[in-house]
Tab-separated table of C-alpha atoms in Angstrom:
chain	number	residue	atom	x	y	z
H	1	MET	CA	-13.774	-58.875	-36.313
H	2	LEU	CA	-13.803	-57.911	-32.629
H	3	ASN	CA	-16.928	-55.817	-33.129
H	4	GLN	CA	-18.652	-58.794	-34.745
H	5	ILE	CA	-17.776	-61.026	-31.782
H	6	VAL	CA	-19.039	-58.407	-29.322
H	7	GLN	CA	-22.261	-57.985	-31.275
H	8	PHE	CA	-22.740	-61.761	-31.440
H	9	ILE	CA	-22.350	-62.081	-27.648
H	10	ILE	CA	-24.812	-59.242	-26.990
H	11	GLU	CA	-27.421	-60.642	-29.395
H	12	ASN	CA	-27.084	-64.230	-28.119
H	13	LYS	CA	-26.300	-63.541	-24.454
H	14	PHE	CA	-28.961	-65.875	-23.030
H	15	THR	CA	-28.198	-68.691	-25.480
H	16	LEU	CA	-24.507	-68.504	-24.563
H	17	LEU	CA	-24.685	-67.836	-20.829
H	18	ILE	CA	-27.266	-70.432	-19.775
H	19	PRO	CA	-25.185	-73.484	-20.906
H	20	ILE	CA	-21.990	-71.981	-19.422
H	21	LEU	CA	-23.636	-71.342	-16.042
H	22	PHE	CA	-25.258	-74.775	-16.037
H	23	ALA	CA	-21.938	-76.468	-16.862
H	24	THR	CA	-20.272	-74.482	-14.058
H	25	VAL	CA	-22.881	-75.735	-11.571
H	26	LEU	CA	-22.103	-79.323	-12.581
H	27	LEU	CA	-18.378	-78.685	-12.142
H	28	LEU	CA	-18.955	-77.235	-8.662
H	29	LEU	CA	-21.071	-80.232	-7.617
H	30	ASP	CA	-18.618	-82.787	-9.021
H	31	THR	CA	-15.715	-81.015	-7.320
H	32	PHE	CA	-17.616	-81.082	-4.023
H	33	SER	CA	-18.282	-84.825	-4.391
H	34	ASN	CA	-14.533	-85.453	-4.840
H	35	ARG	CA	-13.222	-83.055	-2.179
H	36	ASN	CA	-16.144	-82.803	0.291
H	37	ARG	CA	-15.756	-79.032	0.144
H	38	LEU	CA	-16.316	-76.266	-2.383
H	39	SER	CA	-13.743	-73.914	-3.853
H	40	ILE	CA	-14.502	-70.504	-2.295
H	41	VAL	CA	-12.993	-68.598	-5.240
H	42	GLY	CA	-14.885	-70.731	-7.757
H	43	LEU	CA	-18.126	-70.241	-5.824
H	44	ILE	CA	-17.663	-66.447	-5.661
H	45	LEU	CA	-16.977	-66.206	-9.405
H	46	PHE	CA	-20.069	-68.281	-10.154
H	47	ALA	CA	-22.199	-66.170	-7.791
H	48	LEU	CA	-21.031	-62.970	-9.527
H	49	ALA	CA	-21.791	-64.418	-12.955
H	50	LEU	CA	-25.220	-65.617	-11.822
H	51	ALA	CA	-26.057	-62.269	-10.211
H	52	GLY	CA	-25.015	-60.429	-13.378
H	53	PHE	CA	-27.097	-62.828	-15.474
H	54	ILE	CA	-30.183	-62.096	-13.354
H	55	VAL	CA	-29.589	-58.345	-13.703
H	56	ILE	CA	-29.372	-58.433	-17.513
H	57	ILE	CA	-32.575	-60.498	-17.634
H	58	ILE	CA	-34.382	-57.706	-15.805
H	59	LYS	CA	-32.844	-54.743	-17.630
H	60	ASP	CA	-30.233	-53.848	-20.225
H	61	ILE	CA	-27.487	-51.900	-18.477
H	62	LYS	CA	-24.339	-50.265	-19.782
H	63	ILE	CA	-21.197	-49.538	-17.772
H	64	LEU	CA	-18.748	-47.059	-19.321
H	65	LYS	CA	-20.799	-47.379	-22.532
H	66	ILE	CA	-20.154	-51.142	-22.587
H	67	ASP	CA	-23.084	-53.544	-22.426
H	68	LEU	CA	-23.217	-55.336	-19.044
H	69	ALA	CA	-23.716	-58.627	-20.900
H	70	LEU	CA	-20.064	-58.508	-21.975
H	71	PHE	CA	-18.871	-58.213	-18.361
H	72	VAL	CA	-21.182	-61.042	-17.312
H	73	ALA	CA	-19.956	-63.224	-20.176
H	74	ALA	CA	-16.332	-62.575	-19.170
H	75	VAL	CA	-16.993	-63.458	-15.514
H	76	ALA	CA	-19.010	-66.539	-16.524
H	77	LEU	CA	-16.163	-67.798	-18.727
H	78	LEU	CA	-13.610	-67.074	-16.001
H	79	SER	CA	-15.778	-68.974	-13.505
H	80	PHE	CA	-16.144	-71.899	-15.919
H	81	PHE	CA	-12.419	-72.220	-16.633
H	82	TYR	CA	-11.415	-71.754	-12.980
H	83	ASN	CA	-13.875	-74.409	-11.819
H	84	SER	CA	-12.768	-76.694	-14.657
H	85	GLY	CA	-9.213	-76.511	-13.321
H	86	THR	CA	-10.374	-77.123	-9.747
H	87	TYR	CA	-12.455	-80.096	-10.891
H	88	ALA	CA	-9.525	-81.570	-12.842
H	89	LYS	CA	-7.273	-81.259	-9.791
H	90	ALA	CA	-9.870	-82.828	-7.482
H	91	SER	CA	-10.508	-85.685	-9.940
H	92	TYR	CA	-6.770	-86.375	-10.248
H	93	ARG	CA	-6.457	-86.559	-6.477
H	94	TYR	CA	-9.540	-88.765	-6.106
H	95	ASN	CA	-8.461	-91.195	-8.855
H	96	LYS	CA	-4.922	-91.437	-7.452
H	97	ILE	CA	-6.196	-92.304	-3.983
H	98	ALA	CA	-8.675	-94.831	-5.395
H	99	SER	CA	-5.973	-96.590	-7.444
H	100	LEU	CA	-3.706	-96.816	-4.371
H	101	ILE	CA	-6.469	-98.259	-2.189
H	102	ILE	CA	-7.370	-100.876	-4.816
H	103	ALA	CA	-3.731	-101.945	-5.246
H	104	LEU	CA	-3.018	-102.321	-1.510
H	105	PRO	CA	-3.742	-105.445	0.580
H	106	SER	CA	-6.876	-104.848	2.661
H	107	ASN	CA	-5.187	-105.875	5.921
H	108	VAL	CA	-2.747	-102.927	5.893
H	109	GLU	CA	-5.255	-100.164	5.126
H	110	SER	CA	-5.971	-99.572	8.827
H	111	GLN	CA	-2.317	-98.645	9.450
H	112	ILE	CA	-1.792	-96.249	6.536
H	113	TYR	CA	-1.314	-92.656	7.693
H	114	MET	CA	-0.729	-90.837	4.388
H	115	TYR	CA	-1.246	-91.413	0.670
H	116	LEU	CA	1.312	-89.812	-1.676
H	117	ASP	CA	1.297	-89.549	-5.480
H	118	THR	CA	4.049	-90.787	-7.815
H	119	ARG	CA	6.114	-87.674	-7.038
H	120	SER	CA	5.655	-88.225	-3.296
H	121	ARG	CA	3.344	-85.231	-2.970
H	122	LEU	CA	0.699	-85.493	-0.272
H	123	LEU	CA	-2.725	-86.623	-1.472
H	124	ILE	CA	-4.514	-87.142	1.826
H	125	TYR	CA	-4.102	-87.817	5.533
H	126	THR	CA	-6.111	-90.774	6.828
H	127	ARG	CA	-8.248	-91.236	9.943
H	128	GLN	CA	-5.408	-93.227	11.471
H	129	PHE	CA	-3.161	-90.190	11.124
H	130	TYR	CA	-5.708	-87.872	12.744
H	131	ALA	CA	-6.112	-90.428	15.558
H	132	LEU	CA	-2.543	-89.568	16.612
H	133	PHE	CA	-3.977	-86.318	17.978
H	134	ALA	CA	-7.001	-87.880	19.705
H	135	ASP	CA	-5.887	-86.658	23.142
H	136	PHE	CA	-5.347	-83.121	21.869
H	137	ASN	CA	-8.461	-80.919	21.879
H	138	MET	CA	-8.175	-79.280	18.449
H	139	ASP	CA	-9.607	-79.327	14.932
H	140	LYS	CA	-7.930	-82.502	13.639
H	141	LYS	CA	-8.277	-81.604	9.944
H	142	ASN	CA	-6.344	-78.361	10.555
H	143	TRP	CA	-3.779	-79.905	12.892
H	144	HIS	CA	-0.871	-78.230	11.056
H	145	LYS	CA	-2.124	-74.777	12.104
H	146	TYR	CA	-1.287	-75.697	15.704
H	147	LEU	CA	2.103	-77.131	14.745
H	148	SER	CA	5.342	-75.546	15.941
H	149	HIS	CA	7.728	-77.819	14.044
H	150	VAL	CA	8.475	-81.404	13.026
H	151	VAL	CA	11.606	-83.216	14.178
H	152	ILE	CA	13.103	-85.868	11.859
H	153	ASN	CA	16.510	-87.345	12.680
H	154	ASN	CA	17.101	-84.518	15.184
H	155	ILE	CA	16.501	-81.844	12.515
H	156	GLU	CA	13.610	-79.377	12.827
H	157	TYR	CA	11.299	-78.612	9.893
H	158	ASN	CA	8.262	-76.382	9.548
H	159	TYR	CA	5.142	-77.865	7.941
H	160	LYS	CA	6.026	-76.954	4.329
H	161	GLN	CA	9.592	-78.190	4.788
H	162	PHE	CA	8.226	-81.432	6.230
H	163	LEU	CA	6.118	-82.091	3.117
H	164	LYS	CA	9.066	-81.181	0.888
H	165	TYR	CA	11.305	-83.572	2.837
H	166	LEU	CA	8.837	-86.426	2.287
H	167	SER	CA	8.714	-85.747	-1.451
H	168	ALA	CA	12.529	-85.647	-1.720
H	169	THR	CA	13.204	-89.039	-0.133
H	170	GLU	CA	12.794	-92.587	-1.388
H	171	GLU	CA	11.506	-95.591	0.562
H	172	GLN	CA	12.808	-95.436	4.108
H	173	ASN	CA	11.887	-95.439	7.797
H	174	TYR	CA	11.085	-92.197	9.587
H	175	LYS	CA	11.262	-91.455	13.290
H	176	ILE	CA	9.132	-88.336	13.577
H	177	GLU	CA	8.072	-86.018	16.374
H	178	PHE	CA	5.258	-83.511	15.806
H	179	VAL	CA	5.813	-80.640	18.241
H	180	PHE	CA	2.859	-78.293	18.769
H	181	ASN	CA	2.699	-74.702	19.972
H	182	ASN	CA	1.675	-75.793	23.477
H	183	GLU	CA	4.720	-78.131	23.566
H	184	TYR	CA	2.471	-81.163	23.074
H	185	ILE	CA	4.656	-83.808	21.357
H	186	VAL	CA	3.373	-86.702	19.224
H	187	PRO	CA	6.045	-89.292	18.344
H	188	VAL	CA	5.452	-91.710	15.467
H	189	GLN	CA	7.483	-94.168	13.408
H	190	LEU	CA	6.485	-94.411	9.766
H	191	ASN	CA	7.715	-96.342	6.771
H	192	LYS	CA	7.469	-94.954	3.241
H	193	GLN	CA	6.598	-97.721	0.767
H	194	LYS	CA	6.024	-97.835	-2.975
H	195	VAL	CA	2.684	-99.017	-4.326
H	196	THR	CA	2.882	-100.671	-7.745
H	197	ASP	CA	0.554	-102.488	-10.112
H	198	SER	CA	2.131	-104.775	-12.734
H	199	GLY	CA	5.405	-102.925	-12.284
H	200	LYS	CA	3.822	-99.482	-12.722
H	201	LEU	CA	4.379	-97.009	-9.887
H	202	LEU	CA	1.029	-95.763	-8.557
H	203	GLY	CA	2.353	-93.753	-5.635
H	204	TYR	CA	3.541	-94.163	-2.061
H	205	VAL	CA	2.046	-94.737	1.371
H	206	MET	CA	3.294	-93.779	4.811
H	207	ILE	CA	2.565	-96.759	7.046
H	208	ASN	CA	2.978	-97.476	10.752
H	209	GLN	CA	6.268	-99.389	10.925
H	210	VAL	CA	5.906	-100.380	14.586
H	211	LEU	CA	3.251	-103.042	14.049
H	212	THR	CA	3.922	-106.487	12.599
H	213	LEU	CA	1.617	-107.964	9.950
H	214	SER	CA	-0.100	-110.128	12.593
H	215	GLU	CA	-0.744	-107.037	14.730
H	216	ILE	CA	-2.075	-105.191	11.700
H	217	TYR	CA	-4.459	-108.085	11.011
H	218	LYS	CA	-5.568	-108.090	14.663
H	219	GLU	CA	-6.175	-104.347	14.527
H	220	THR	CA	-8.219	-104.804	11.336
H	221	VAL	CA	-10.436	-107.383	13.057
H	222	ASN	CA	-10.886	-105.098	16.074
H	223	ASN	CA	-11.789	-102.164	13.833
H	224	GLU	CA	-14.387	-104.280	12.031
H	225	TYR	CA	-15.877	-105.344	15.373
H	226	ARG	CA	-16.058	-101.741	16.595
H	227	LYS	CA	-17.703	-100.686	13.338
H	228	ARG	CA	-20.418	-103.355	13.683
H	229	GLN	CA	-20.899	-102.511	17.362
H	230	HIS	CA	-21.369	-98.834	16.509
H	231	ILE	CA	-24.049	-99.742	13.932
H	232	TYR	CA	-25.821	-101.900	16.542
H	233	LEU	CA	-25.815	-99.085	19.135
H	234	ASP	CA	-27.292	-96.704	16.553
H	235	LEU	CA	-30.098	-99.176	15.812
H	236	LEU	CA	-31.217	-99.076	19.468
H	237	GLY	CA	-32.577	-95.577	18.830
H	238	GLU	CA	-31.345	-94.036	22.102
H	239	PRO	CA	-28.362	-91.790	22.935
H	240	ILE	CA	-25.807	-94.249	24.333
H	241	MET	CA	-22.206	-94.141	25.497
H	242	TYR	CA	-19.867	-96.523	27.283
H	243	TYR	CA	-16.342	-96.471	28.630
H	244	ASP	CA	-13.731	-98.655	26.894
H	245	PHE	CA	-11.223	-99.658	29.588
H	246	VAL	CA	-8.808	-101.181	27.070
H	247	ARG	CA	-8.580	-98.044	24.942
H	248	ASN	CA	-9.155	-95.686	27.891
H	249	ARG	CA	-11.794	-93.541	26.200
H	250	TYR	CA	-15.554	-92.998	25.946
H	251	ILE	CA	-17.429	-94.429	22.951
H	252	LEU	CA	-20.606	-92.629	21.828
H	253	ASN	CA	-23.262	-93.613	19.323
H	254	SER	CA	-24.545	-91.162	16.698
H	255	LEU	CA	-27.518	-89.949	18.749
H	256	MET	CA	-25.296	-89.155	21.732
H	257	CYS	CA	-22.895	-87.256	19.443
H	258	ARG	CA	-25.831	-85.261	18.094
H	259	LEU	CA	-27.103	-84.577	21.611
H	260	LEU	CA	-23.714	-83.216	22.680
H	261	GLY	CA	-23.225	-81.328	19.410
H	262	ILE	CA	-19.965	-83.062	18.463
H	263	GLU	CA	-18.695	-85.113	15.521
H	264	GLU	CA	-16.104	-87.379	17.166
H	265	ASN	CA	-17.622	-90.627	18.500
H	266	GLU	CA	-14.520	-91.590	20.518
H	267	LEU	CA	-13.394	-89.176	23.217
H	268	PRO	CA	-10.494	-89.233	25.689
H	269	ILE	CA	-11.467	-88.751	29.343
H	270	ALA	CA	-10.222	-85.146	29.527
H	271	VAL	CA	-12.133	-84.073	26.409
H	272	PHE	CA	-15.346	-85.830	27.496
H	273	GLU	CA	-15.258	-84.247	30.962
H	274	GLN	CA	-15.092	-80.796	29.365
H	275	LEU	CA	-18.520	-81.490	27.834
H	276	MET	CA	-20.114	-82.585	31.116
H	277	HIS	CA	-22.107	-80.542	33.629
H	278	GLU	CA	-20.772	-80.326	37.183
H	279	GLU	CA	-23.631	-82.507	38.516
H	280	ASP	CA	-22.813	-85.234	36.008
H	281	LYS	CA	-19.124	-85.063	36.923
H	282	LYS	CA	-19.973	-85.706	40.590
H	283	ALA	CA	-22.193	-88.650	39.678
H	284	LEU	CA	-19.487	-90.062	37.429
H	285	ALA	CA	-16.854	-89.723	40.158
H	286	GLU	CA	-19.052	-91.713	42.546
H	287	ARG	CA	-19.839	-94.500	40.100
H	288	GLN	CA	-19.111	-98.099	41.034
H	289	VAL	CA	-17.510	-100.332	38.435
H	290	HIS	CA	-18.292	-104.061	38.575
H	291	SER	CA	-16.042	-106.477	36.732
């Protein structure tokens, strides 16, 4: 029986491998669309399978008296199943986040810092959460790599313990301090709230508990205004920046970001000055501000 299967694979290697490799490509692309990044392991397995496929097209090769097509078929199947699992996980995460966003009132979205699933496991951090570290010159998406510990109710937790603590608690208020390796401390007060739809639990959100609903609405309006203003500045077709005295930071349009080689379009003074030449710093120091 085994010999018949082996013989079938060898005789039909192209008929079998082409659909598997094509399906794996689709899985990789769909996973990327849901996660905005590719699985390195899945990509390596696919690359090995594809390279082996190209080799057996050129020449029949045997390794330890075993046809190379069998090894390629095994790697191709492994790549397919691994990427299927990665795709399923990414789709679950994407659908969970989408269902939470749809179920929530639009005026609170700007103050949500984390989305959690029904078991209180982290799904995603939001832009509002990353904005907590705006004055800290680091890779915001990998903020936890710079973290020393988290303080909750005067108890210290490492990053994994922090996530476990969130998943073990029900709805409540949190007074949190993120303490980084350089002793930079970010305090925040969050409230964990259930999100339901027709009585069905969809998950949880961690929301800024300091602001009232009226303040949240005001912040939503301000965010919408800033979004429209940013679009307008981009339409002017020139690299532009201005200083926001209320928020105490520089605002850059897309062309200016591209010119400076950065992604963030809102920069604290200290971070912006690091990007400037000495001549520009002198000119900026001598500027006159008219109100």
